[in-house]
Short mmCIF file of C-alpha atoms and ligand atoms in Angstrom, two decimals:
data_model
loop_
_atom_site.label_atom_id
_atom_site.label_comp_id
_atom_site.label_asym_id
_atom_site.label_seq_id
_atom_site.Cartn_x
_atom_site.Cartn_y
_atom_site.Cartn_z
CA MET A 13 -0.23 0.21 -0.04
CA ILE A 14 1.20 3.50 -0.79
CA ILE A 15 -0.02 6.39 1.62
CA ILE A 16 -0.70 9.89 -0.16
CA ILE A 17 -0.24 12.84 2.44
CA ASP A 18 -2.69 15.31 1.36
CA PHE A 19 -1.34 18.66 1.22
CA GLY A 20 -4.13 20.02 -0.34
CA SER A 21 -3.37 19.59 -4.32
CA GLN A 22 -5.98 19.88 -6.71
CA TYR A 23 -4.41 16.70 -8.02
CA ASN A 24 -4.66 14.36 -4.97
CA GLN A 25 -7.50 12.22 -6.32
CA LEU A 26 -5.45 11.70 -9.79
CA ILE A 27 -2.37 10.71 -7.93
CA ALA A 28 -4.35 8.05 -5.91
CA ARG A 29 -6.13 6.65 -9.17
CA ARG A 30 -2.75 6.60 -10.95
CA VAL A 31 -1.10 4.46 -8.11
CA ARG A 32 -4.64 2.26 -8.31
CA GLU A 33 -4.45 1.97 -12.08
CA ASN A 34 -1.07 -0.15 -11.38
CA GLY A 35 -2.86 -2.43 -9.05
CA VAL A 36 -1.86 -0.88 -5.79
CA PHE A 37 -3.86 0.09 -2.94
CA CYS A 38 -3.48 3.56 -1.92
CA ARG A 39 -4.99 6.01 0.85
CA ILE A 40 -5.19 9.72 1.09
CA GLU A 41 -4.31 10.82 4.50
CA PRO A 42 -4.13 14.26 6.25
CA PRO A 43 -0.79 15.85 7.11
CA GLY A 44 -1.70 15.61 10.68
CA ILE A 45 -1.85 12.03 10.75
CA PRO A 46 0.37 10.55 13.65
CA LEU A 47 3.66 8.66 12.89
CA GLU A 48 2.05 5.74 14.58
CA ALA A 49 -0.77 5.65 12.52
CA ILE A 50 1.49 5.59 9.43
CA ARG A 51 3.51 2.80 10.86
CA ARG A 52 0.40 0.74 11.64
CA LEU A 53 -0.83 0.80 8.07
CA LYS A 54 2.60 -0.52 6.85
CA PRO A 55 2.93 1.45 3.65
CA GLU A 56 5.55 0.16 1.07
CA GLY A 57 5.98 3.96 0.12
CA ILE A 58 4.54 7.59 0.84
CA ILE A 59 3.90 10.18 -1.56
CA LEU A 60 3.70 13.87 -0.31
CA SER A 61 1.42 15.77 -2.54
CA GLY A 62 1.55 19.36 -3.97
CA GLY A 63 -0.21 22.02 -2.46
CA PRO A 64 -1.30 25.53 -2.93
CA SER A 65 0.71 26.95 0.23
CA SER A 66 4.30 28.45 0.58
CA ILE A 67 6.08 26.49 3.20
CA TYR A 68 7.27 29.33 5.20
CA GLU A 69 3.70 30.50 5.37
CA THR A 70 2.30 30.50 8.65
CA GLY A 71 -0.21 27.39 9.04
CA SER A 72 1.00 25.75 5.75
CA PRO A 73 0.47 22.29 6.20
CA LYS A 74 3.32 19.90 7.72
CA VAL A 75 3.73 16.30 8.21
CA ASP A 76 5.92 14.90 11.09
CA PRO A 77 9.36 15.13 9.55
CA ALA A 78 10.25 11.81 11.30
CA VAL A 79 8.59 10.10 8.24
CA PHE A 80 11.71 10.59 6.31
CA ASP A 81 13.50 8.59 8.93
CA LEU A 82 10.97 5.42 8.95
CA GLY A 83 13.12 3.75 6.14
CA ILE A 84 10.14 3.96 3.95
CA PRO A 85 10.78 5.33 0.52
CA VAL A 86 9.21 8.93 0.26
CA LEU A 87 8.32 11.13 -2.98
CA GLY A 88 7.59 14.34 -2.83
CA ILE A 89 5.59 16.08 -5.53
CA CYS A 90 6.01 19.84 -5.90
CA TYR A 91 5.04 21.42 -2.56
CA GLY A 92 5.79 17.91 -1.08
CA MET A 93 9.25 18.05 -2.55
CA GLN A 94 9.60 21.48 -1.06
CA PHE A 95 8.50 20.47 2.31
CA MET A 96 10.97 17.69 2.29
CA THR A 97 13.73 19.86 1.28
CA ALA A 98 12.97 22.48 4.23
CA ALA A 99 12.32 19.84 6.81
CA LEU A 100 15.89 18.18 5.97
CA GLY A 101 17.88 21.47 5.94
CA GLY A 102 17.85 22.71 2.22
CA ARG A 103 16.66 26.08 1.16
CA VAL A 104 13.45 27.04 -0.25
CA ALA A 105 12.35 30.63 -1.47
CA ARG A 106 9.95 32.55 -3.54
CA ALA A 107 11.18 31.86 -7.24
CA ALA A 108 12.03 34.98 -9.51
CA LYS A 109 9.80 33.44 -12.12
CA ARG A 110 6.93 31.67 -11.41
CA GLU A 111 6.79 28.53 -13.63
CA TYR A 112 3.35 27.44 -14.94
CA GLY A 113 2.65 25.02 -17.86
CA PHE A 114 5.15 22.96 -19.90
CA ALA A 115 8.88 22.74 -19.29
CA GLU A 116 11.37 20.34 -20.87
CA LEU A 117 13.23 18.16 -18.12
CA SER A 118 16.91 17.55 -18.52
CA ILE A 119 17.33 14.32 -16.91
CA ARG A 120 21.09 13.62 -15.63
CA SER A 121 20.54 10.46 -13.98
CA ALA A 122 18.66 7.66 -15.78
CA ALA A 123 18.29 5.55 -12.60
CA GLY A 124 15.78 5.60 -9.74
CA LEU A 125 12.70 7.42 -10.63
CA PHE A 126 14.12 8.39 -14.35
CA LYS A 127 14.47 4.76 -15.34
CA SER A 128 13.50 4.52 -19.15
CA VAL A 129 12.52 7.93 -19.34
CA GLY A 130 15.47 9.16 -21.71
CA ARG A 131 17.49 12.17 -21.44
CA SER A 132 14.78 14.68 -21.68
CA THR A 133 10.92 14.86 -21.67
CA PRO A 134 8.15 17.33 -21.46
CA CYS A 135 6.89 17.99 -17.72
CA TRP A 136 4.00 20.10 -16.24
CA MET A 137 5.03 22.50 -13.96
CA SER A 138 2.75 24.57 -11.69
CA HIS A 139 4.86 26.38 -8.70
CA GLY A 140 5.76 29.62 -7.42
CA ASP A 141 8.33 28.72 -4.83
CA SER A 142 11.72 26.83 -5.66
CA ILE A 143 14.41 25.16 -4.19
CA GLN A 144 17.66 27.07 -3.65
CA ARG A 145 19.53 24.63 -1.88
CA LEU A 146 19.39 21.12 -1.45
CA PRO A 147 19.61 19.15 2.09
CA LYS A 148 22.91 17.21 2.58
CA GLY A 149 22.96 13.70 0.96
CA PHE A 150 20.85 14.83 -1.85
CA GLU A 151 21.86 15.31 -5.64
CA ALA A 152 19.95 17.04 -8.40
CA THR A 153 18.68 14.48 -10.78
CA ALA A 154 16.95 16.67 -13.27
CA SER A 155 16.40 20.31 -14.41
CA THR A 156 14.53 22.57 -16.63
CA GLY A 157 15.38 25.98 -18.00
CA ASN A 158 13.88 27.73 -15.05
CA THR A 159 14.31 25.29 -12.22
CA ARG A 160 17.71 23.76 -11.34
CA PHE A 161 16.55 21.41 -8.89
CA ALA A 162 13.42 19.97 -10.70
CA ALA A 163 14.16 16.73 -9.29
CA ALA A 164 16.64 15.36 -6.55
CA ALA A 165 17.19 12.36 -4.55
CA ALA A 166 18.83 10.70 -1.82
CA PRO A 167 18.81 7.18 -2.89
CA GLN A 168 20.57 5.63 0.05
CA ARG A 169 17.68 7.12 2.34
CA LYS A 170 15.09 6.27 -0.51
CA LEU A 171 13.85 9.81 -0.50
CA TYR A 172 12.66 11.45 -3.70
CA GLY A 173 11.49 14.77 -4.97
CA VAL A 174 10.28 16.35 -8.22
CA GLN A 175 9.04 20.05 -8.86
CA PHE A 176 6.79 18.95 -11.73
CA HIS A 177 3.49 16.94 -11.68
CA PRO A 178 3.86 13.31 -12.73
CA GLU A 179 0.23 12.53 -12.11
CA VAL A 180 -1.24 14.63 -14.92
CA ALA A 181 -1.58 13.46 -18.46
CA HIS A 182 0.50 16.76 -19.50
CA THR A 183 3.68 14.74 -18.25
CA PRO A 184 3.79 12.11 -20.78
CA LYS A 185 6.55 10.18 -19.24
CA GLY A 186 4.62 10.47 -15.61
CA GLY A 187 3.16 7.16 -15.58
CA VAL A 188 6.90 5.54 -16.10
CA ILE A 189 8.11 7.68 -13.29
CA LEU A 190 5.22 7.00 -10.87
CA LYS A 191 5.75 3.20 -11.76
CA ASN A 192 9.49 3.57 -10.90
CA PHE A 193 8.48 4.54 -7.69
CA ILE A 194 5.99 2.31 -7.02
CA PHE A 195 7.49 -0.91 -8.15
CA SER A 196 11.28 -0.49 -8.38
CA ILE A 197 11.68 1.69 -5.19
CA CYS A 198 9.02 0.71 -3.16
CA GLY A 199 8.74 -2.76 -4.18
CA CYS A 200 5.23 -2.91 -4.27
CA ARG A 201 3.14 -5.95 -6.09
CA ARG A 202 0.07 -5.75 -8.10
CA SER A 203 -2.65 -6.97 -5.86
CA TRP A 204 -5.06 -4.54 -5.95
CA THR A 205 -8.00 -5.64 -8.01
CA MET A 206 -11.42 -5.57 -7.66
CA LYS A 207 -11.76 -9.30 -7.13
CA SER A 208 -9.32 -8.78 -4.20
CA PHE A 209 -11.11 -5.87 -2.83
CA ALA A 210 -14.48 -7.72 -2.82
CA ARG A 211 -13.15 -10.77 -1.06
CA GLU A 212 -11.44 -8.35 1.68
CA ALA A 213 -14.41 -6.34 1.98
CA VAL A 214 -16.86 -9.34 2.73
CA ALA A 215 -14.32 -10.75 5.25
CA ASP A 216 -14.17 -7.30 7.25
CA ILE A 217 -17.96 -6.82 7.11
CA ARG A 218 -18.33 -10.37 8.44
CA GLN A 219 -15.74 -9.64 11.04
CA SER A 220 -17.28 -6.11 12.22
CA VAL A 221 -20.74 -7.35 12.27
CA GLY A 222 -20.32 -10.44 13.63
CA ASP A 223 -22.13 -14.12 13.53
CA HIS A 224 -25.42 -12.89 14.92
CA ARG A 225 -26.08 -9.29 14.52
CA LYS A 226 -28.35 -7.45 11.91
CA ALA A 227 -27.71 -4.55 9.58
CA ILE A 228 -30.17 -2.34 7.51
CA LEU A 229 -29.42 -0.29 4.62
CA GLY A 230 -31.18 2.52 2.70
CA LEU A 231 -31.47 1.38 -0.83
CA SER A 232 -32.06 4.14 -3.34
CA GLY A 233 -31.60 2.19 -6.31
CA GLY A 234 -28.53 3.94 -7.56
CA VAL A 235 -25.18 2.10 -7.94
CA ASP A 236 -23.29 2.96 -4.84
CA SER A 237 -26.22 1.70 -2.37
CA SER A 238 -26.78 -1.62 -4.54
CA VAL A 239 -23.09 -2.25 -4.56
CA ALA A 240 -22.71 -1.75 -0.77
CA ALA A 241 -26.07 -3.65 -0.36
CA VAL A 242 -24.60 -6.57 -2.38
CA LEU A 243 -21.22 -6.74 -0.49
CA ILE A 244 -22.73 -6.54 2.95
CA HIS A 245 -25.25 -9.28 1.64
CA ARG A 246 -22.40 -11.56 0.66
CA ALA A 247 -21.19 -11.12 4.16
CA ILE A 248 -24.11 -11.62 6.40
CA GLY A 249 -26.92 -13.04 4.15
CA LYS A 250 -30.50 -12.54 5.22
CA ARG A 251 -29.27 -10.58 8.30
CA LEU A 252 -29.22 -7.56 6.06
CA THR A 253 -32.49 -6.16 5.43
CA CYS A 254 -32.55 -3.19 2.88
CA ILE A 255 -35.09 -0.23 3.01
CA PHE A 256 -36.21 1.49 -0.23
CA VAL A 257 -38.65 4.48 0.11
CA ASP A 258 -40.76 5.53 -2.57
CA ASN A 259 -40.73 9.09 -2.16
CA GLY A 260 -43.13 9.74 -4.78
CA LEU A 261 -40.67 11.85 -6.82
CA LEU A 262 -39.17 9.05 -8.92
CA ARG A 263 -38.99 8.65 -12.62
CA ARG A 264 -41.99 6.95 -14.68
CA HIS A 265 -41.83 3.20 -13.70
CA GLU A 266 -38.69 3.51 -11.68
CA ALA A 267 -40.05 2.26 -8.54
CA GLU A 268 -41.49 -0.94 -10.23
CA GLN A 269 -38.41 -1.63 -12.34
CA LEU A 270 -36.15 -1.05 -9.39
CA LYS A 271 -38.33 -3.55 -7.71
CA ILE A 272 -37.82 -6.25 -10.36
CA THR A 273 -34.06 -5.93 -10.76
CA LEU A 274 -33.03 -5.70 -7.02
CA LYS A 275 -35.39 -8.51 -5.89
CA LYS A 276 -35.16 -10.70 -8.57
CA HIS A 277 -31.34 -10.59 -9.68
CA LEU A 278 -29.90 -9.84 -6.33
CA ASP A 279 -32.01 -12.09 -3.99
CA LEU A 280 -31.66 -9.02 -1.45
CA ASN A 281 -34.07 -8.98 1.62
CA ILE A 282 -35.82 -5.52 0.93
CA ARG A 283 -38.82 -3.86 2.35
CA PHE A 284 -40.18 -1.44 0.03
CA VAL A 285 -42.24 1.48 1.54
CA ASN A 286 -44.60 3.49 -0.60
CA ALA A 287 -44.87 7.00 0.99
CA GLY A 288 -45.63 9.26 -2.04
CA ARG A 289 -48.70 10.46 -0.87
CA ARG A 290 -46.96 11.72 2.75
CA PHE A 291 -44.22 13.41 0.61
CA LEU A 292 -46.50 15.15 -1.84
CA LYS A 293 -48.94 16.19 1.18
CA ALA A 294 -45.79 17.64 3.09
CA LEU A 295 -44.58 19.36 -0.29
CA ALA A 296 -48.10 20.97 -1.22
CA GLY A 297 -47.68 24.68 -1.66
CA VAL A 298 -43.81 24.93 -1.08
CA THR A 299 -41.73 26.78 -3.82
CA ASP A 300 -38.54 27.60 -1.86
CA PRO A 301 -35.78 25.01 -2.78
CA GLU A 302 -34.17 24.75 0.50
CA ARG A 303 -37.49 24.14 2.12
CA LYS A 304 -38.56 21.54 -0.41
CA ARG A 305 -35.20 19.79 0.11
CA LYS A 306 -35.59 20.15 4.00
CA ILE A 307 -39.24 18.77 4.11
CA ILE A 308 -37.94 15.82 1.73
CA GLY A 309 -34.93 14.96 4.05
CA ARG A 310 -37.32 15.35 7.29
CA VAL A 311 -40.06 13.01 5.81
CA PHE A 312 -37.70 10.30 4.44
CA MET A 313 -35.73 10.37 8.01
CA GLU A 314 -39.26 9.82 9.50
CA VAL A 315 -40.12 7.23 7.17
CA PHE A 316 -37.06 5.53 7.19
CA GLU A 317 -36.75 5.44 10.87
CA ALA A 318 -40.03 4.05 11.40
CA GLU A 319 -39.40 1.20 9.14
CA ALA A 320 -35.88 0.87 10.71
CA ARG A 321 -37.18 0.23 13.83
CA LYS A 322 -39.34 -2.80 12.91
CA ILE A 323 -36.29 -4.41 12.50
CA LYS A 324 -35.50 -6.08 15.73
CA GLY A 325 -32.08 -6.15 16.91
CA ALA A 326 -30.18 -4.05 14.08
CA GLY A 327 -26.97 -3.16 15.36
CA PHE A 328 -25.62 -1.60 11.97
CA LEU A 329 -26.37 0.73 9.08
CA GLY A 330 -24.92 0.01 5.89
CA GLN A 331 -24.06 3.03 3.55
CA GLY A 332 -22.35 3.42 0.02
CA THR A 333 -20.24 6.37 0.62
CA LEU A 334 -17.52 6.77 -1.66
CA TYR A 335 -13.99 7.96 -1.16
CA PRO A 336 -14.25 11.58 -2.57
CA ASP A 337 -16.84 12.48 0.18
CA VAL A 338 -14.38 11.04 2.77
CA ILE A 339 -11.52 12.80 1.43
CA GLU A 340 -13.47 15.99 1.19
CA SER A 341 -14.90 16.04 4.68
CA VAL A 342 -11.40 15.21 5.85
CA SER A 343 -9.59 18.10 4.25
CA ALA A 344 -12.27 20.28 5.14
CA PHE A 345 -11.85 19.57 8.90
CA GLY A 346 -8.00 19.48 8.49
CA GLY A 347 -7.50 16.17 10.74
CA PRO A 348 -7.70 12.52 11.20
CA SER A 349 -10.23 13.02 13.96
CA ALA A 350 -12.68 14.60 11.43
CA VAL A 351 -16.13 13.42 11.33
CA ILE A 352 -16.97 11.43 7.99
CA LYS A 353 -19.73 13.18 6.05
CA SER A 354 -22.62 10.87 6.45
CA HIS A 355 -25.52 10.44 3.68
CA HIS A 356 -27.91 13.99 4.54
CA ASN A 357 -30.72 11.62 4.16
CA VAL A 358 -30.11 9.43 7.29
CA GLY A 359 -27.58 11.81 8.98
CA GLY A 360 -29.10 11.75 12.60
CA LEU A 361 -30.03 7.99 12.42
CA PRO A 362 -26.84 6.08 13.47
CA LYS A 363 -26.74 8.12 16.94
CA ARG A 364 -30.49 8.04 17.63
CA MET A 365 -30.73 4.12 16.90
CA LYS A 366 -27.45 3.54 18.46
CA LEU A 367 -26.29 2.12 14.90
CA LYS A 368 -22.45 1.56 14.00
CA LEU A 369 -21.79 2.59 10.23
CA VAL A 370 -20.76 0.07 8.02
CA GLU A 371 -19.28 1.88 4.50
CA PRO A 372 -17.40 -0.81 2.49
CA LEU A 373 -17.10 1.63 -0.45
CA LYS A 374 -15.38 4.27 1.52
CA TYR A 375 -12.22 3.95 -0.30
CA LEU A 376 -13.44 3.55 -3.96
CA PHE A 377 -14.09 6.09 -6.69
CA LYS A 378 -17.13 6.19 -8.51
CA ASP A 379 -15.54 4.30 -11.49
CA GLU A 380 -14.05 1.64 -9.05
CA VAL A 381 -17.57 0.91 -7.72
CA ARG A 382 -19.07 0.38 -11.25
CA GLU A 383 -16.12 -1.91 -11.75
CA LEU A 384 -16.88 -3.95 -8.52
CA GLY A 385 -20.71 -4.14 -9.25
CA ARG A 386 -19.59 -5.96 -12.30
CA GLU A 387 -17.39 -7.85 -10.56
CA LEU A 388 -20.29 -8.85 -8.12
CA GLY A 389 -22.66 -9.60 -10.92
CA LEU A 390 -24.95 -6.61 -10.89
CA PRO A 391 -26.92 -6.12 -14.12
CA ASP A 392 -25.79 -3.29 -16.47
CA GLU A 393 -28.82 -1.52 -16.02
CA LEU A 394 -27.65 -1.03 -12.20
CA VAL A 395 -24.06 -0.69 -12.61
CA TRP A 396 -24.53 2.13 -15.33
CA ARG A 397 -27.23 4.00 -13.78
CA GLN A 398 -26.65 7.79 -13.89
CA PRO A 399 -26.79 9.35 -10.45
CA PHE A 400 -30.04 10.38 -9.39
CA PRO A 401 -30.68 12.87 -6.34
CA GLY A 402 -32.17 11.86 -3.00
CA PRO A 403 -35.11 14.34 -3.38
CA GLY A 404 -35.67 13.18 -7.21
CA LEU A 405 -38.09 15.33 -9.50
CA GLY A 406 -38.88 17.29 -6.19
CA ILE A 407 -35.78 19.68 -7.17
CA ARG A 408 -36.54 19.32 -10.85
CA ILE A 409 -39.66 20.75 -10.75
CA LEU A 410 -38.91 24.56 -10.04
CA GLY A 411 -41.78 26.19 -8.19
CA GLU A 412 -44.75 23.97 -6.73
CA ILE A 413 -44.83 20.30 -7.07
CA SER A 414 -48.03 18.82 -7.94
CA PRO A 415 -49.34 15.56 -9.57
CA ARG A 416 -49.86 17.37 -12.62
CA ARG A 417 -46.38 19.04 -12.86
CA LEU A 418 -44.97 15.67 -11.91
CA ASN A 419 -46.68 13.96 -14.67
CA ILE A 420 -45.64 16.30 -17.25
CA LEU A 421 -41.91 16.02 -16.14
CA ARG A 422 -42.25 12.42 -16.11
CA ASN A 423 -43.33 12.47 -19.69
CA VAL A 424 -40.69 14.65 -20.79
CA ASP A 425 -37.88 12.72 -19.07
CA THR A 426 -39.08 9.30 -20.39
CA ILE A 427 -38.78 10.61 -24.00
CA LEU A 428 -35.34 12.19 -22.97
CA ILE A 429 -33.58 9.08 -21.68
CA GLU A 430 -35.33 6.89 -24.01
CA GLU A 431 -33.55 9.29 -26.87
CA ILE A 432 -30.02 9.30 -24.97
CA LYS A 433 -29.93 5.68 -24.79
CA ALA A 434 -30.96 5.22 -28.22
CA ALA A 435 -28.18 7.47 -29.39
CA GLY A 436 -25.70 5.54 -27.32
CA TYR A 437 -24.67 8.61 -25.14
CA TYR A 438 -26.24 7.42 -21.71
CA LYS A 439 -23.12 5.78 -20.49
CA GLN A 440 -20.93 8.66 -21.66
CA LEU A 441 -23.09 11.40 -19.79
CA TRP A 442 -22.56 11.43 -16.11
CA GLN A 443 -26.11 12.94 -15.94
CA SER A 444 -28.79 13.51 -18.36
CA PHE A 445 -32.22 14.98 -17.05
CA ALA A 446 -35.07 17.13 -17.66
CA VAL A 447 -36.41 20.32 -15.59
CA LEU A 448 -39.66 21.95 -15.41
CA LEU A 449 -39.66 25.68 -15.21
CA PRO A 450 -41.99 27.65 -13.02
CA ILE A 451 -43.09 30.03 -16.04
CA LYS A 452 -45.03 29.76 -19.00
CA SER A 453 -44.39 31.02 -22.56
CA VAL A 454 -46.42 31.65 -25.80
CA GLY A 455 -46.69 29.14 -28.74
CA VAL A 456 -48.58 28.38 -31.63
CA MET A 457 -50.05 24.96 -32.19
CA GLY A 458 -52.19 24.46 -35.33
CA ASP A 459 -53.88 27.85 -35.92
CA ALA A 460 -54.38 28.18 -32.02
CA ARG A 461 -52.23 30.44 -29.39
CA THR A 462 -50.76 28.29 -26.65
CA TYR A 463 -49.54 29.40 -23.04
CA GLU A 464 -47.74 26.45 -21.81
CA ASN A 465 -44.56 25.10 -19.85
CA ILE A 466 -40.92 25.19 -20.67
CA ALA A 467 -38.89 22.07 -20.24
CA ALA A 468 -35.00 22.56 -19.96
CA ILE A 469 -32.63 19.76 -20.78
CA ARG A 470 -29.52 19.40 -18.83
CA ALA A 471 -26.71 17.13 -19.99
CA VAL A 472 -23.13 16.93 -18.03
CA THR A 473 -19.93 15.26 -18.28
CA SER A 474 -18.18 14.71 -15.15
CA ARG A 475 -15.78 12.43 -13.05
CA ASP A 476 -17.11 13.17 -9.65
CA ALA A 477 -19.71 15.69 -9.90
CA MET A 478 -17.59 18.23 -8.28
CA THR A 479 -17.06 20.08 -11.55
CA ALA A 480 -19.16 19.51 -14.49
CA ASP A 481 -19.14 20.37 -17.96
CA TRP A 482 -22.43 20.56 -20.31
CA ALA A 483 -22.35 18.17 -23.07
CA ARG A 484 -21.95 19.41 -26.43
CA LEU A 485 -25.09 17.06 -27.68
CA PRO A 486 -25.23 17.24 -31.51
CA HIS A 487 -27.89 19.72 -32.89
CA ALA A 488 -29.89 17.00 -34.91
CA PHE A 489 -30.09 14.87 -31.54
CA LEU A 490 -31.50 18.07 -29.58
CA ALA A 491 -33.59 18.87 -32.41
CA LYS A 492 -35.24 15.61 -32.36
CA VAL A 493 -35.65 15.35 -28.50
CA SER A 494 -37.35 18.99 -28.68
CA ASN A 495 -39.63 17.78 -31.39
CA ARG A 496 -40.98 14.96 -29.61
CA ILE A 497 -41.42 16.61 -26.19
CA ILE A 498 -43.21 19.39 -27.95
CA ASN A 499 -45.35 17.00 -29.94
CA GLU A 500 -45.91 14.33 -27.54
CA VAL A 501 -46.24 15.90 -24.13
CA ASP A 502 -49.07 17.52 -23.20
CA GLY A 503 -48.53 21.06 -21.33
CA VAL A 504 -45.12 21.88 -22.94
CA ASN A 505 -44.82 24.08 -25.87
CA ARG A 506 -40.91 25.23 -25.66
CA VAL A 507 -37.78 23.20 -24.69
CA VAL A 508 -34.38 24.93 -23.90
CA TYR A 509 -31.05 23.46 -23.35
CA ASP A 510 -28.97 24.29 -20.30
CA ILE A 511 -25.23 25.53 -21.34
CA SER A 512 -23.62 26.18 -18.24
CA SER A 513 -20.89 24.35 -16.87
CA LYS A 514 -20.17 23.81 -12.80
CA PRO A 515 -18.92 26.15 -11.25
CA PRO A 516 -20.50 28.55 -11.31
CA SER A 517 -23.57 26.82 -11.73
CA THR A 518 -24.50 23.52 -10.04
CA ILE A 519 -25.73 20.37 -11.91
CA GLU A 520 -29.15 20.29 -10.54
CA TRP A 521 -31.28 23.32 -10.81
CA GLU A 522 -32.34 23.65 -7.03
P1 XMP B 627 -24.99 19.49 -7.78
O1 XMP B 627 -26.47 20.38 -7.93
O2 XMP B 627 -24.55 20.26 -6.44
O3 XMP B 627 -25.09 18.28 -7.56
O4 XMP B 627 -24.02 20.10 -8.60
C1 XMP B 627 -23.95 17.40 -7.29
C2 XMP B 627 -24.50 15.88 -7.47
O5 XMP B 627 -25.06 15.54 -6.41
C3 XMP B 627 -26.38 15.22 -6.83
N1 XMP B 627 -27.31 15.60 -5.72
C4 XMP B 627 -28.01 15.01 -4.56
N2 XMP B 627 -27.56 13.69 -4.53
N3 XMP B 627 -29.10 13.91 -2.65
C5 XMP B 627 -28.19 13.20 -3.28
O6 XMP B 627 -28.32 12.01 -3.41
C6 XMP B 627 -29.19 15.47 -2.83
O7 XMP B 627 -29.77 16.11 -2.07
C7 XMP B 627 -28.38 15.86 -4.01
N4 XMP B 627 -28.36 17.12 -4.51
C8 XMP B 627 -27.65 16.79 -5.64
C9 XMP B 627 -26.79 15.74 -7.97
O8 XMP B 627 -27.76 14.81 -8.92
C10 XMP B 627 -25.26 15.66 -8.75
O9 XMP B 627 -25.03 14.40 -9.42
#
């Protein structure tokens, strides 16, 4: 295993992915991680990430400098290299010239990190500080036009540093450099596969839940909660009860289809709760987006808790929390003691019902969860489902939610998804959906004037929903969708396409 110390770089998750793509497990840990905790994890190597700070700034992140004496290979990237330099007695200062973008790397020593890289290769730089003097025992191993110490090493101590970013695609030989570190220097083996992950996760769950206790899990029909459910089910069988709440805000036929898929294919023990009426009653007349979200969250909680209390003797709550949520909350709180973000929908439940959390996916990225889902034999329709928000169509109907407006949006959404799937875009898009606007516009149908609703279409690409770009869907495709919607859906006479990215917009409209 490799540990990545998170100094705040926007590329941290990318480093983690690069390591895992090589079949080696890695974890991202905050800089405050105690030395003892590092030792316990028994990593083969440590990567100190880049970060936005300057090392002499007050409050700049620091890891215990004793990591350099553990005998474990360390690779410092950008800020990580500067930290290592300063901690071991070298000198770092503001560079006369900030270096940002491509630079040509001249390699002095083809050994160690730079084995099979060649004499010179492009690299991606992004730093304001630079190293003026190396610590004792270090030698420069590469330079660029602006940066004398673009890479340095103390091979006898297994310490390595690079000023550039090997993890980004702009450094074409970055993959080779990281492989050299992981395999030649750290001596890792390729043992991290979804098969091995599944096996270990099942054993872990079995051990923490024990032989007799029970667990519950909120199943949304999305890939995360489904994969979590299947893993827990493999570990404890029918002692896992899943609860699926139909909040009346799902898409057309969604609840029925999920019922069939989840029950038939996965043999899970599921309780379906039909609470649509209750949600719609609580939402009647509400137009404010935050109030809607709060009401949906509260009613979900009440319904879920009432159902959960019927399952006597449950001691655990399973959740499909993913790694990006965990890292985000750890970084935000700045320490290993940080509370991990729990799913907003069941936030207070573990405490009130004295349940322990089981989160078997908390070290995985979304694409890894999909791969795991395939490994576990989940059907494609589940593995490739686009994310769907807990509050469902409730936050896609702007303004008041009524059965009539729900019906209109469902009709629009059904056409859109049908066409997206038929054109083969469904898997390529992070999400694609329709939004019903709270205003009407004038149109003409036949010879008559109409005054009807507007539907907006949103389709985005993204890797993790933190940022997203609007999808450049072909005009001919949009024309077909718009045509079908206006012709087939009663109550809609205009369709618009959302061309905003996140940030500054969000993916959902509310
Ligand atoms: P935004 O709109 O913030 O959404 O860009 C980011 C991602 O999160 C989903 N989303 C939610 N998921 N409960 C959920 O389970 C929610 O309340 C919620 N709000 C937004 C959204 O669909 C997108 O994938």
